[in-house]
Coordinates of C-alpha atoms and ligand atoms in Angstrom, one line a residue:
X29 CA -26.5 9.7 -6.1
X30 CA -23.6 9.0 -8.4
X31 CA -23.7 6.3 -11.0
X32 CA -20.5 4.7 -12.4
X33 CA -20.9 6.8 -15.6
X34 CA -21.5 10.1 -13.8
X35 CA -18.5 9.6 -11.5
X36 CA -16.3 8.8 -14.5
X37 CA -17.7 11.8 -16.4
X38 CA -16.9 14.0 -13.4
X39 CA -13.3 12.9 -13.1
X40 CA -12.5 12.9 -16.8
X41 CA -14.1 16.3 -17.5
X42 CA -11.1 18.5 -18.3
X43 CA -10.4 20.8 -21.2
X44 CA -6.6 20.4 -21.1
X45 CA -4.3 17.6 -22.1
X46 CA -5.4 14.0 -21.2
X47 CA -4.2 10.5 -21.4
X48 CA -6.2 7.4 -22.2
X49 CA -6.3 4.8 -19.4
X50 CA -6.7 1.2 -20.6
X51 CA -8.2 -1.7 -18.6
X52 CA -5.3 -4.1 -17.8
X53 CA -7.6 -7.1 -18.1
X54 CA -8.9 -6.3 -21.6
X55 CA -7.0 -3.5 -23.1
X56 CA -10.3 -1.6 -23.5
X57 CA -10.6 2.1 -22.8
X58 CA -11.6 3.0 -19.2
X59 CA -11.5 6.8 -19.7
X60 CA -9.3 9.8 -20.4
X61 CA -7.4 11.0 -17.3
X62 CA -6.4 14.7 -17.2
X63 CA -2.7 15.4 -17.4
X64 CA -2.4 18.5 -15.1
X65 CA 0.5 20.9 -15.7
X66 CA 2.8 22.8 -13.4
X67 CA 0.4 25.8 -13.4
X68 CA -2.4 23.5 -12.2
X69 CA -0.1 22.1 -9.4
X70 CA 0.8 25.7 -8.3
X71 CA -2.9 26.6 -8.1
X72 CA -3.6 23.5 -6.1
X73 CA -0.8 24.3 -3.6
X74 CA -1.9 27.9 -3.3
X75 CA -5.5 26.8 -2.8
X76 CA -4.4 24.4 -0.1
X77 CA -2.4 27.2 1.6
X78 CA -5.3 29.5 1.6
X79 CA -7.8 27.0 2.9
X80 CA -5.6 25.4 5.6
X81 CA -5.8 28.0 8.5
X82 CA -9.6 27.9 8.7
X83 CA -9.6 24.1 8.6
X84 CA -7.0 24.0 11.4
X85 CA -9.0 26.5 13.4
X86 CA -12.0 24.2 13.4
X87 CA -10.3 22.0 15.9
X88 CA -10.2 18.2 16.3
X89 CA -13.9 17.6 17.0
X90 CA -15.2 19.4 14.0
X91 CA -12.6 17.9 11.7
X92 CA -13.4 14.4 13.0
X93 CA -17.1 15.0 12.2
X94 CA -16.1 16.0 8.6
X95 CA -14.0 12.9 8.2
X96 CA -16.8 10.7 9.5
X97 CA -19.1 12.3 6.9
X98 CA -16.4 11.7 4.3
X99 CA -16.4 8.0 5.3
X100 CA -20.2 8.0 4.8
X101 CA -19.7 9.5 1.3
X102 CA -17.3 6.7 0.4
X103 CA -19.9 4.2 1.5
X104 CA -22.6 5.8 -0.5
X105 CA -20.6 5.5 -3.7
X106 CA -18.8 2.3 -2.7
X107 CA -19.9 0.2 -5.7
X108 CA -19.2 2.9 -8.3
X109 CA -15.7 3.4 -6.7
X110 CA -15.0 -0.3 -6.6
X111 CA -16.0 -0.7 -10.2
X112 CA -13.8 2.1 -11.4
X113 CA -10.9 0.7 -9.3
X114 CA -11.4 -2.7 -10.7
X115 CA -11.4 -1.5 -14.3
X116 CA -8.4 0.8 -13.9
X117 CA -6.2 -1.2 -11.5
X118 CA -7.4 -4.7 -12.6
X119 CA -8.2 -6.1 -9.2
X120 CA -11.4 -8.1 -9.0
X121 CA -14.5 -6.7 -7.3
X122 CA -14.7 -9.9 -5.3
X123 CA -12.3 -11.3 -2.7
X124 CA -9.8 -9.1 -0.8
X125 CA -9.7 -6.7 -3.7
X126 CA -11.7 -3.7 -5.0
X127 CA -14.8 -3.8 -2.7
X128 CA -12.4 -4.6 0.2
X129 CA -10.2 -1.7 -0.7
X130 CA -13.1 0.8 -0.8
X131 CA -14.3 -0.6 2.5
X132 CA -10.8 -0.1 3.9
X133 CA -11.0 3.6 2.8
X134 CA -14.1 4.1 5.0
X135 CA -12.5 2.2 7.9
X136 CA -9.3 4.2 7.9
X137 CA -11.2 7.5 7.6
X138 CA -13.3 6.5 10.7
X139 CA -10.2 5.4 12.6
X140 CA -8.3 8.6 11.8
X141 CA -11.4 10.5 12.9
X142 CA -11.9 8.7 16.2
X143 CA -8.4 8.0 17.6
X144 CA -7.7 10.3 20.5
X145 CA -4.6 12.4 20.7
X146 CA -4.3 14.3 23.9
X147 CA -1.6 16.7 24.9
X148 CA 1.1 14.8 26.8
X149 CA 2.3 16.0 30.2
X150 CA 6.0 15.2 30.0
X151 CA 7.2 16.7 33.3
X152 CA 5.0 18.2 36.1
X153 CA 7.1 18.0 39.3
X154 CA 6.1 21.2 41.0
X155 CA 9.1 23.2 39.6
X156 CA 8.8 22.4 35.9
X157 CA 5.7 21.8 33.8
X158 CA 6.2 20.7 30.2
X159 CA 3.4 19.6 27.9
X160 CA 3.8 18.2 24.4
X161 CA 1.2 19.2 21.8
X162 CA 0.9 18.5 18.1
X163 CA 0.2 21.4 15.8
X164 CA -0.8 21.3 12.1
X165 CA 2.1 21.3 9.7
X166 CA 0.4 23.3 6.9
X167 CA 0.2 21.7 3.4
X168 CA 1.0 18.0 3.1
X169 CA 1.8 16.3 -0.3
X170 CA 0.5 12.7 -0.6
X171 CA 2.3 10.7 -3.3
X172 CA 1.1 7.2 -3.9
X173 CA 1.6 4.0 -5.9
X174 CA -0.8 2.1 -8.3
X175 CA -1.3 -1.1 -6.4
X176 CA -3.8 0.0 -3.7
X177 CA -4.3 3.5 -5.1
X178 CA -7.4 4.5 -3.1
X179 CA -6.6 2.8 0.2
X180 CA -3.0 4.2 0.3
X181 CA -4.3 7.7 -0.6
X182 CA -6.6 7.5 2.4
X183 CA -3.8 6.3 4.6
X184 CA -2.0 9.5 3.7
X185 CA -5.0 11.9 3.5
X186 CA -7.0 10.9 6.6
X187 CA -4.5 11.5 9.4
X188 CA -3.2 14.7 7.6
X189 CA -6.6 16.2 7.5
X190 CA -7.5 15.1 11.0
X191 CA -4.4 16.9 12.3
X192 CA -5.5 20.2 10.6
X193 CA -3.4 20.1 7.4
X194 CA -4.5 20.6 3.8
X195 CA -3.5 17.9 1.3
X196 CA -2.4 17.9 -2.3
X197 CA -2.5 14.3 -3.7
X198 CA -0.4 13.1 -6.6
X199 CA -1.6 9.7 -7.7
X200 CA 0.5 7.2 -9.8
X201 CA 0.2 7.9 -13.5
X202 CA -1.0 4.3 -13.8
X203 CA -4.1 4.8 -11.6
X204 CA -5.2 8.5 -11.6
X205 CA -8.9 7.9 -12.3
X206 CA -9.3 5.9 -9.0
X207 CA -7.8 8.6 -6.9
X208 CA -9.5 11.4 -8.8
X209 CA -12.8 9.6 -8.1
X210 CA -12.0 9.0 -4.5
X211 CA -11.1 12.7 -3.9
X212 CA -14.2 13.8 -5.7
X213 CA -16.3 11.7 -3.4
X214 CA -14.5 12.8 -0.2
X215 CA -14.9 16.4 -1.3
X216 CA -18.7 16.0 -1.1
X217 CA -18.2 16.4 2.7
X218 CA -15.0 18.5 3.0
X219 CA -14.6 22.3 2.8
X220 CA -13.2 23.7 -0.5
X221 CA -9.5 23.7 -1.1
X222 CA -8.3 21.5 1.7
X223 CA -8.1 18.4 -0.4
X224 CA -7.1 18.5 -4.1
X225 CA -5.5 16.1 -6.6
X226 CA -3.0 16.8 -9.2
X227 CA -3.1 14.1 -11.9
X228 CA 0.3 14.6 -13.5
X229 CA 3.4 12.9 -14.7
X230 CA 6.5 12.4 -12.5
X231 CA 8.3 15.5 -13.6
X232 CA 5.5 17.8 -12.6
X233 CA 4.8 15.8 -9.5
X234 CA 8.4 16.1 -8.5
X235 CA 7.8 19.8 -7.9
X236 CA 5.8 18.9 -4.8
X237 CA 9.0 17.4 -3.3
X238 CA 10.9 20.7 -3.4
X239 CA 8.0 23.2 -3.2
X240 CA 8.6 25.7 -0.4
X241 CA 4.9 25.7 0.6
X242 CA 4.8 21.9 1.3
X243 CA 5.7 21.1 4.9
X244 CA 5.6 17.3 4.7
X245 CA 5.5 14.5 2.1
X246 CA 3.7 11.3 2.7
X247 CA 5.3 8.9 0.2
X248 CA 4.5 5.3 -0.6
X249 CA 6.3 3.7 -3.5
X250 CA 9.6 2.2 -4.5
X251 CA 12.8 2.6 -2.6
X252 CA 14.5 4.3 -5.6
X253 CA 11.8 7.0 -5.7
X254 CA 12.0 7.4 -2.0
X255 CA 15.7 8.1 -2.2
X256 CA 15.1 10.7 -5.0
X257 CA 12.5 12.4 -2.7
X258 CA 14.8 12.5 0.3
X259 CA 17.4 14.4 -1.9
X260 CA 14.9 16.7 -3.6
X261 CA 13.2 17.7 -0.3
X262 CA 16.5 18.4 1.5
X263 CA 16.8 22.1 0.7
X264 CA 13.4 22.8 2.2
X265 CA 13.9 20.4 5.1
X266 CA 10.6 18.7 4.6
X267 CA 9.2 16.2 7.1
X268 CA 8.9 12.8 5.4
X269 CA 7.1 9.5 6.0
X270 CA 8.5 7.0 3.5
X271 CA 6.7 3.6 3.0
X272 CA 9.0 2.0 0.5
X273 CA 9.5 -1.3 -1.2
X274 CA 9.7 -4.6 0.7
X275 CA 10.6 -8.2 0.1
X276 CA 8.8 -9.8 3.0
X277 CA 10.0 -13.2 4.4
X278 CA 7.7 -15.8 5.9
X279 CA 9.2 -18.5 8.1
X280 CA 7.3 -21.7 8.6
X281 CA 8.5 -23.5 11.8
X282 CA 8.6 -27.3 11.8
X283 CA 5.6 -27.6 14.1
X284 CA 3.2 -25.8 11.9
X285 CA 0.2 -27.6 10.4
X286 CA 0.6 -27.3 6.6
X287 CA -3.1 -27.8 5.9
X288 CA -4.2 -25.4 8.5
X289 CA -2.0 -22.6 7.3
X290 CA -2.1 -23.1 3.6
X291 CA -5.0 -20.7 2.8
X292 CA -3.6 -17.9 5.0
X293 CA -0.1 -18.4 3.4
X294 CA -1.7 -18.1 0.0
X295 CA -3.5 -14.8 0.7
X296 CA -0.5 -13.5 2.6
X297 CA 1.4 -13.8 -0.7
X298 CA -1.2 -13.4 -3.4
X299 CA -3.4 -10.6 -2.1
X300 CA -4.0 -8.2 -4.9
X301 CA -2.4 -10.8 -7.2
X302 CA 0.9 -10.2 -5.3
X303 CA 1.0 -6.5 -6.0
X304 CA 1.1 -5.6 -2.3
X305 CA 3.9 -3.9 -0.5
X306 CA 3.6 -6.0 2.6
X307 CA 2.9 -9.3 0.9
X308 CA 4.8 -12.5 1.6
X309 CA 7.4 -12.5 -1.1
X310 CA 9.8 -15.2 0.1
X311 CA 8.7 -18.3 2.0
X312 CA 11.1 -20.3 4.1
X313 CA 9.8 -23.7 5.1
X314 CA 11.5 -26.2 7.4
X315 CA 12.7 -29.4 5.6
X316 CA 10.5 -31.7 7.8
X317 CA 7.3 -30.2 6.4
X318 CA 8.6 -28.7 3.2
X319 CA 6.9 -31.2 0.8
X320 CA 3.6 -31.0 2.8
X321 CA 3.5 -27.2 2.7
X322 CA 4.3 -27.2 -1.0
X323 CA 1.5 -29.7 -1.6
X324 CA -1.2 -27.9 0.5
X325 CA -0.3 -24.5 -0.9
X326 CA -0.4 -25.7 -4.4
X327 CA -3.9 -27.2 -3.8
X328 CA -5.2 -23.9 -2.5
X329 CA -3.5 -21.8 -5.2
X330 CA -4.8 -24.1 -8.0
X331 CA -8.4 -23.4 -6.8
X332 CA -8.3 -19.6 -6.9
X333 CA -9.8 -18.2 -10.1
X334 CA -8.0 -15.5 -12.0
X335 CA -9.6 -13.3 -14.7
X336 CA -11.5 -10.2 -15.5
X337 CA -12.2 -8.3 -12.3
X338 CA -15.8 -7.5 -13.1
X339 CA -16.6 -11.3 -13.2
X340 CA -17.7 -12.1 -9.7
X341 CA -16.1 -15.5 -9.8
X342 CA -12.6 -14.2 -9.9
X343 CA -10.4 -13.4 -6.9
X344 CA -7.1 -12.8 -8.8
X345 CA -6.6 -10.3 -11.6
X346 CA -4.0 -9.2 -14.1
X347 CA -0.8 -7.3 -13.3
X348 CA -1.6 -3.6 -13.5
X349 CA 0.9 -2.7 -16.2
X350 CA 3.2 -4.2 -18.8
X351 CA 6.4 -3.1 -17.0
X352 CA 5.3 -5.1 -13.9
X353 CA 4.2 -8.0 -16.0
X354 CA 7.7 -8.1 -17.5
X355 CA 9.4 -8.0 -14.1
X356 CA 7.4 -11.0 -12.9
X357 CA 7.8 -12.9 -16.2
X358 CA 11.6 -12.3 -16.3
X359 CA 12.1 -13.3 -12.6
X360 CA 10.2 -16.6 -13.1
X361 CA 12.1 -17.3 -16.3
X362 CA 15.4 -16.8 -14.5
X363 CA 14.2 -19.1 -11.7
X364 CA 13.2 -21.8 -14.3
X365 CA 16.6 -21.4 -16.1
X366 CA 18.4 -22.0 -12.8
X367 CA 16.7 -25.4 -12.4
X368 CA 14.2 -24.5 -9.8
X369 CA 11.1 -26.6 -9.7
X370 CA 7.8 -25.0 -10.8
X371 CA 4.9 -26.4 -8.8
X372 CA 2.2 -24.3 -10.4
X373 CA 2.0 -21.8 -13.2
X374 CA 5.1 -20.3 -14.8
X375 CA 3.7 -20.5 -18.3
X376 CA 1.8 -17.4 -19.3
X377 CA -0.7 -17.7 -22.1
X378 CA 0.4 -14.8 -24.3
X379 CA -2.4 -15.3 -26.8
X380 CA -5.0 -13.8 -24.4
X381 CA -5.5 -10.0 -24.0
X382 CA -4.5 -8.5 -20.6
X383 CA -1.5 -8.7 -18.4
X384 CA -2.4 -12.0 -16.8
X385 CA 0.5 -13.9 -15.3
X386 CA -0.7 -17.2 -13.9
X387 CA -0.4 -18.0 -10.2
X388 CA 3.1 -19.4 -9.8
X389 CA 4.8 -21.4 -7.0
X390 CA 8.5 -22.2 -7.4
X391 CA 10.2 -24.8 -5.1
X392 CA 13.8 -26.0 -4.7
X393 CA 15.1 -22.5 -5.3
X394 CA 18.3 -21.0 -4.0
X395 CA 18.2 -18.1 -1.6
X396 CA 20.3 -15.9 -4.0
X397 CA 18.0 -16.5 -7.0
X398 CA 16.6 -13.2 -8.2
X399 CA 13.1 -14.4 -7.7
X400 CA 14.0 -14.6 -4.0
X401 CA 16.4 -11.7 -3.6
X402 CA 14.4 -9.1 -5.6
X403 CA 10.9 -7.8 -5.1
X404 CA 8.7 -9.6 -7.7
X405 CA 5.5 -7.6 -6.8
X406 CA 3.3 -10.2 -8.6
X407 CA 1.8 -13.6 -8.4
X408 CA 4.9 -15.7 -8.1
X409 CA 6.1 -17.1 -4.8
X410 CA 9.5 -18.8 -4.2
X411 CA 9.6 -21.5 -1.5
X412 CA 13.0 -22.0 0.0
X413 CA 13.9 -25.0 2.2
X414 CA 15.8 -24.6 5.4
X415 CA 17.2 -26.9 8.1
X416 CA 17.8 -24.7 11.2
X417 CA 16.0 -21.7 12.7
X418 CA 19.2 -19.7 12.7
X419 CA 19.6 -20.3 9.0
X420 CA 16.0 -19.2 8.3
X421 CA 16.4 -16.0 10.4
X422 CA 19.8 -15.2 8.7
X423 CA 18.2 -15.6 5.3
X424 CA 15.1 -13.6 6.2
X425 CA 17.4 -10.8 7.5
X426 CA 19.8 -11.0 4.5
X427 CA 18.3 -8.2 2.4
X428 CA 18.5 -4.5 2.8
X429 CA 14.7 -4.1 3.1
X430 CA 12.5 -5.0 6.0
X431 CA 8.8 -3.9 5.7
X432 CA 6.9 -6.9 7.0
X433 CA 7.6 -10.6 7.9
X434 CA 5.8 -13.5 9.3
X435 CA 6.3 -16.6 11.4
X436 CA 4.1 -19.6 11.2
X437 CA 3.9 -22.1 14.1
X438 CA 1.5 -24.0 16.4
X439 CA 3.6 -22.7 19.3
X440 CA 2.9 -19.0 19.8
X441 CA 5.7 -18.5 22.3
X442 CA 8.2 -20.1 19.9
X443 CA 6.9 -18.0 17.1
X444 CA 7.2 -14.7 19.1
X445 CA 10.8 -15.6 20.0
X446 CA 11.7 -16.1 16.3
X447 CA 9.7 -12.9 15.4
X448 CA 11.8 -10.8 17.8
X449 CA 14.9 -11.8 15.8
X450 CA 13.6 -10.6 12.4
X451 CA 14.5 -7.2 11.1
X452 CA 11.2 -5.8 9.9
X453 CA 8.7 -3.1 10.8
X454 CA 6.0 -5.6 11.5
X455 CA 6.2 -9.4 12.1
X456 CA 2.9 -11.2 12.0
X457 CA 2.3 -14.6 13.5
X458 CA 0.2 -17.1 11.6
X459 CA -0.9 -14.4 9.2
X460 CA 0.8 -11.9 6.8
X461 CA 0.0 -8.3 5.8
X462 CA -2.9 -7.9 8.2
X463 CA -2.7 -4.1 8.5
X464 CA -5.0 -2.5 11.1
X465 CA -5.8 1.2 11.4
X466 CA -5.2 1.1 15.2
X467 CA -1.7 -0.4 14.9
X468 CA 1.4 1.5 13.8
X469 CA 2.8 0.4 10.4
X470 CA 6.2 1.3 8.9
X471 CA 9.4 -0.2 7.5
X472 CA 12.8 -1.1 8.8
X473 CA 16.1 -0.7 6.9
X474 CA 15.5 0.6 3.3
X475 CA 11.8 0.0 3.5
X476 CA 11.5 3.5 4.8
X477 CA 10.9 5.5 8.0
X478 CA 8.1 7.0 9.9
X479 CA 4.9 5.3 11.1
X480 CA 1.4 5.3 9.7
X481 CA -1.9 4.4 11.5
X482 CA -2.9 4.7 15.2
X483 CA -1.9 7.5 17.4
X484 CA 1.7 7.3 16.1
X485 CA 0.3 7.9 12.6
X486 CA -1.5 11.1 13.8
X487 CA 1.6 12.4 15.6
X488 CA 3.5 12.0 12.3
X489 CA 1.2 14.5 10.7
X490 CA 1.8 17.2 13.3
X491 CA 4.6 19.4 14.5
X492 CA 5.5 18.6 18.1
X493 CA 5.4 21.7 20.3
X494 CA 6.5 21.8 23.9
X495 CA 4.8 24.3 26.2
X496 CA 7.2 24.7 29.0
X497 CA 6.0 26.7 32.0
Ligands
LIG16 P1 7.0 4.3 -7.7 O1 8.1 4.6 -6.7 O2 7.5 4.1 -9.1 O3 5.9 5.4 -7.8 C1 5.2 5.8 -6.6 C2 4.7 7.3 -6.8 O4 5.8 8.2 -6.8 C3 4.0 7.5 -8.2 O5 3.0 8.4 -7.9 C4 5.2 8.2 -9.0 O6 4.7 9.0 -10.0 C5 5.8 9.0 -7.9 N1 7.2 9.3 -8.1 C6 8.2 8.5 -8.6 N2 9.4 9.2 -8.6 C7 9.1 10.4 -8.0 C8 10.0 11.5 -7.8 N3 11.3 11.5 -8.0 N4 9.4 12.6 -7.2 C9 8.0 12.6 -6.9 N5 7.2 11.6 -7.2 C10 7.8 10.5 -7.7 O7 6.3 3.0 -7.2 P2 5.1 2.2 -7.8 O8 5.7 1.4 -9.0 O9 3.9 3.0 -8.1 O10 4.7 1.2 -6.6 C11 5.4 0.0 -6.4 C12 6.4 0.1 -5.3 O11 5.8 0.7 -4.1 C13 6.8 -1.3 -4.8 O12 8.2 -1.2 -4.6 C14 6.1 -1.5 -3.5 O13 6.7 -2.3 -2.6 C15 6.0 -0.1 -3.0 N6 4.9 0.1 -2.0 C16 5.2 0.2 -0.7 C17 4.2 0.4 0.2 C18 4.5 0.5 1.7 O14 3.5 0.8 2.4 N7 5.7 0.4 2.1 C19 2.9 0.3 -0.2 C20 2.6 0.1 -1.6 C21 3.6 0.0 -2.5

């Protein structure tokens, strides 16, 4: 049985170079993360290559059993993992945060283990018989961000392993300890070599994107990094799944009930203190109910405590890093300078330690204001007034990203009709960001390509092979 201290000791034990990770809520030391070099990366890739054929040969059933056991291992160490995640990432233990994220890791492992993927009979007409199979790719690189470091790593790792691949994970330099700990726990139940982690800087990590032994990259992060990875992986023609940045719109139709939707709107926007790829980042509200929605949302937001994640009262935490804090602070300042109306927040208390930016709601803001047009990735939501549905749809579709979106209404048919007009990989109705391991998830436009989750997510980690005859 691991304790928090023993888990931390295991992931920080390294004789080479290390980097001190600070708690974003307090500035205190969490631990020293290894900084792996190129040689370490090469060894991890070689180890993965060596271990992969035996793992592939086990077949789906045995791999599924191993993944189910790995889910059990996560649950055995759930509280220790959640505590480390809270200290390194900043997200509170409570609310839809650290414990929730660790729970999601187990859930996604179980889903990847149990979803069925049968060979598909494409043609069988007496003359021609063609069957579609999915074979292992080989070694997959999993490159992830710092916002949901454990959960997104599992989104990449679990289907890759299930499909018979070995995986080399490169976590964000902001949250390496969380991913090192997760992999340590998963490896209690997995054969040696098929899952390893390289805790390195971007320059060393970039080697994974042009390494000849890597067959596929699962990447989640910014659109800019996604573009760099496309270029870098071109010479070796790697398969790519790219889950990139978003700036999700929510459209509230005039028949919605402001009081009934306020809490779900709040969590759609502020889950993980707004540091979520598919969070609601621009809210469009019909003029008939604009004031009522602003009022109800403000009341909900005001009541949500923000603070140190280890305090069970808190459901919102700090920004994970100073760079992100500055992005949010600058965007809100620009909105204030433009004359937009701050309903709540907008005035950070810089005398306190930690990257806390207060929960902020900004009304009467123009659609082309940077707080609307750019991804804030933090706890500041702009609320834009609209008059006609056509105008709202045009504004929602006006950016070059399209990860998620949502429509809010008492009339499901009307909401679905509006949803069908929005350019986004997922459009939720009366909720936002509700990802589900059974349901494919991916971006439209520059939010990336390829699908994760469900049977489509498994197919994305295999090489299609047709047996014709
Ligand atoms: P980032 O792109 O800066 O970094 C993501 C990861 O890529 C990190 O591990 C980083 O070290 C690595 N990286 C960066 N450049 C690289 C390169 N050229 N080669 C190889 N690796 C490279 O993103 P971030 O700041 O960690 O995360 C925030 C962004 O991620 C936001 O834009 C957010 O919307 C997006 N995101 C998207 C999803 C999704 O599912 N679509 C989920 C979470 C976050």
